[in-house]
């Protein structure tokens, strides 16, 4: 009887440790309704598509890195360029010690084509402003709209691995608050036999 009780106790301890380990590694879910202090936008975004939902980093975290969904040139076919943007969020303490092993990922609407690039992390701190590379309307030609993005960090800057079409617009305003904490994108749905452009514009949100 004592042996049975001892074995059951050991089993409960093992299960408890396993649950504790899984809970410690679990990333918090995004916080859609998180309060933000300011909204960042640029004036050169594309005109096609509709705006997706605003997606916010979990409370207490800020975007310190990003990755892009990009369709490379397919020759004479229908190019779309930039299809999606992900923000990778960490808490303030990890930003100070540059620890990027445990993070949360948020994104708004995303286009259908391309592959995700590797994450690029700020050398220090968080994302604070952005600049968009956009191809203007081509008339009867192939439109791609947004093609790449740059970010300013608390220190330093980053440029995405997007495509080369279009021109860089002006920088957005710089965050009022600690850093970027949310994103909303304007994406054109697949047009069937029509001209696809995928991601056209983006807005960022800043939190204290």
C-alpha positions as MATLAB code, in Angstrom:
seq = 'XXXXXXXXXXXXXXXXXXXXXXXXXXXXXXXXXXXXXXXXXXXXXXXXXXXXXXXXXXXXXXXXXXXXXXXXXXXXXXXXXXXXXXXXXXXXXXXXXXXXXXXXXXXXXXXXXXXXXXXXXXXXXXXXXXXXXXXXXXXXXXXXXXXXXXXXXXXXXXXXXXXXXXXXXXXXXXXXXXXXXXXXXXXXXXXXXXXXXXXXXXXXXXXX';
ca = [
       0.000    0.000    0.000;
       2.780    2.401    0.917;
       4.557    1.489   -2.337;
       1.398    2.236   -4.350;
       0.930    5.622   -2.645;
       4.586    6.451   -3.233;
       4.319    5.567   -6.924;
       1.147    7.652   -7.347;
       2.771   10.622   -5.630;
       5.799   10.373   -7.927;
       3.521   10.218  -10.977;
       1.634   13.329   -9.863;
       4.919   15.193   -9.341;
       6.103   14.271  -12.851;
       2.797   15.347  -14.410;
       2.892   18.601  -12.459;
       6.405   19.385  -13.635;
       5.440   18.651  -17.237;
       2.380   20.953  -17.082;
       4.514   23.653  -15.438;
       7.157   23.400  -18.171;
       4.531   23.585  -20.919;
       2.886   26.610  -19.296;
       6.237   28.392  -18.960;
       6.933   28.005  -22.677;
       3.482   28.991  -23.874;
       3.307   32.311  -25.652;
       0.532   34.711  -24.652;
      -2.251   35.309  -27.148;
      -2.546   38.587  -28.994;
      -4.482   41.421  -27.368;
      -6.917   42.762  -29.977;
      -8.421   45.433  -27.718;
      -5.179   46.714  -26.199;
      -5.192   50.481  -25.723;
      -2.793   52.366  -27.996;
      -1.445   55.892  -27.748;
      -0.857   56.853  -31.400;
      -1.372   55.566  -34.946;
       1.336   55.678  -37.621;
       0.574   55.894  -41.346;
       2.206   56.858  -44.637;
       0.741   58.733  -47.605;
       1.992   56.602  -50.504;
       0.035   53.378  -49.905;
      -1.832   51.638  -52.723;
      -5.546   52.130  -53.366;
      -6.825   48.580  -53.818;
      -8.294   46.149  -51.328;
      -9.876   46.476  -47.912;
      -8.527   46.954  -44.396;
      -8.211   43.968  -42.133;
      -8.640   43.865  -38.379;
      -6.240   45.625  -36.048;
      -3.966   43.092  -34.321;
      -2.093   44.079  -31.164;
       0.906   42.597  -29.368;
       0.046   41.018  -25.990;
      -0.161   43.520  -23.143;
       3.269   44.568  -21.897;
       5.072   43.626  -25.114;
       6.256   45.654  -28.125;
       7.463   44.828  -31.632;
      11.237   44.392  -31.737;
      11.354   42.494  -35.032;
       9.439   41.770  -38.223;
       9.234   39.392  -41.164;
       7.626   39.716  -44.597;
       5.660   37.483  -46.935;
       7.102   38.215  -50.370;
       6.412   36.861  -53.847;
       9.550   37.102  -55.956;
       9.313   38.157  -59.613;
       7.649   35.508  -61.783;
       8.800   36.997  -65.075;
       5.983   37.999  -67.405;
       3.280   36.761  -65.044;
       1.153   38.623  -62.520;
       3.514   39.851  -59.795;
       2.212   40.880  -56.378;
       5.377   41.856  -54.457;
       4.675   42.277  -50.740;
       1.865   40.075  -49.404;
       2.123   40.269  -45.631;
       3.873   41.730  -42.581;
       4.361   40.067  -39.196;
       5.403   41.845  -36.028;
       7.366   39.901  -33.418;
       6.765   41.180  -29.911;
       8.825   40.913  -26.727;
       8.556   42.494  -23.296;
      10.558   45.476  -22.113;
      13.039   43.465  -20.051;
      13.934   41.205  -22.954;
      14.337   44.259  -25.169;
      16.929   45.651  -22.781;
      18.968   42.432  -22.701;
      18.359   41.631  -26.403;
      16.801   38.251  -25.672;
      14.644   37.189  -28.625;
      14.082   33.509  -27.840;
      10.554   33.900  -26.445;
       8.275   36.161  -28.460;
       4.719   36.552  -29.739;
       3.749   37.085  -33.367;
       0.881   39.207  -34.717;
      -0.309   40.005  -38.225;
      -3.354   41.530  -39.883;
      -4.663   40.425  -43.303;
      -2.156   38.651  -45.565;
      -2.111   38.003  -49.329;
      -2.112   34.546  -50.895;
       1.297   34.410  -52.528;
       4.963   34.235  -51.585;
       7.052   32.972  -48.683;
       7.941   34.400  -45.287;
      11.406   35.865  -44.844;
      13.597   35.347  -41.793;
      12.900   37.560  -38.779;
      14.919   40.758  -38.559;
      15.450   42.090  -35.025;
      16.239   45.602  -33.854;
      19.842   45.904  -32.607;
      18.315   47.513  -29.505;
      14.876   48.460  -28.289;
      11.696   48.402  -30.385;
      10.296   49.452  -33.773;
       9.321   53.132  -33.696;
       8.561   54.282  -37.293;
       8.223   52.862  -40.822;
       8.608   53.694  -44.488;
       6.854   51.920  -47.380;
       8.068   51.185  -50.888;
       5.103   51.318  -53.282;
       4.735   51.040  -57.051;
       2.225   53.556  -58.409;
      -0.591   52.459  -60.712;
       0.755   51.041  -63.987;
      -2.345   51.697  -66.041;
      -2.648   48.679  -68.372;
       0.556   47.192  -66.925;
       1.062   44.813  -64.006;
       0.409   46.478  -60.645;
       2.172   45.313  -57.486;
       1.352   48.154  -55.003;
       3.412   47.702  -51.779;
       6.773   46.005  -52.300;
       8.955   46.547  -49.231;
       9.162   48.211  -45.819;
      11.798   49.855  -43.625;
      11.630   50.350  -39.869;
      13.368   52.686  -37.472;
      14.285   51.127  -34.136;
      14.944   52.795  -30.792;
      18.532   52.585  -32.040;
      19.361   51.795  -35.666;
      17.095   50.800  -38.562;
      16.056   47.737  -40.575;
      15.089   47.140  -44.206;
      12.918   44.236  -45.297;
      13.766   41.684  -47.974;
      11.021   42.798  -50.330;
      11.058   43.443  -54.073;
      12.563   46.401  -55.930;
       9.559   47.886  -57.739;
       8.292   51.335  -56.880;
       9.649   54.185  -54.797;
      10.158   54.822  -51.108;
       7.721   57.305  -49.604;
       8.275   59.543  -46.600;
       8.749   58.142  -43.126;
       5.743   57.884  -40.868;
       5.719   59.847  -37.651;
       7.772   58.402  -34.799;
       5.987   56.593  -31.982;
       4.548   58.534  -29.100;
       5.259   55.938  -26.449;
       7.706   53.078  -26.052;
       7.292   51.462  -29.464;
       5.064   49.867  -32.096;
       2.597   47.423  -30.574;
       0.062   46.689  -33.331;
      -0.640   46.495  -37.052;
      -3.458   46.744  -39.591;
      -3.030   46.018  -43.323;
      -4.939   46.805  -46.506;
      -4.961   43.755  -48.775;
      -6.603   43.116  -52.140;
      -8.183   39.668  -52.386;
      -7.285   37.398  -55.368;
      -8.769   38.809  -58.571;
      -9.112   35.555  -60.498;
      -7.961   36.397  -64.027;
      -7.525   40.047  -63.093;
      -4.408   41.885  -61.915;
      -3.487   40.986  -58.318;
      -1.689   43.421  -56.021;
      -2.016   41.742  -52.566;
      -0.767   44.133  -49.821;
      -1.351   47.811  -50.565;
      -0.961   49.769  -47.326;
      -0.290   49.372  -43.610;
      -0.866   51.232  -40.353;
       1.039   50.737  -37.114;
      -0.001   51.432  -33.543;
       2.161   52.643  -30.644;
       1.723   51.917  -26.940;
       3.110   53.459  -23.775;
];
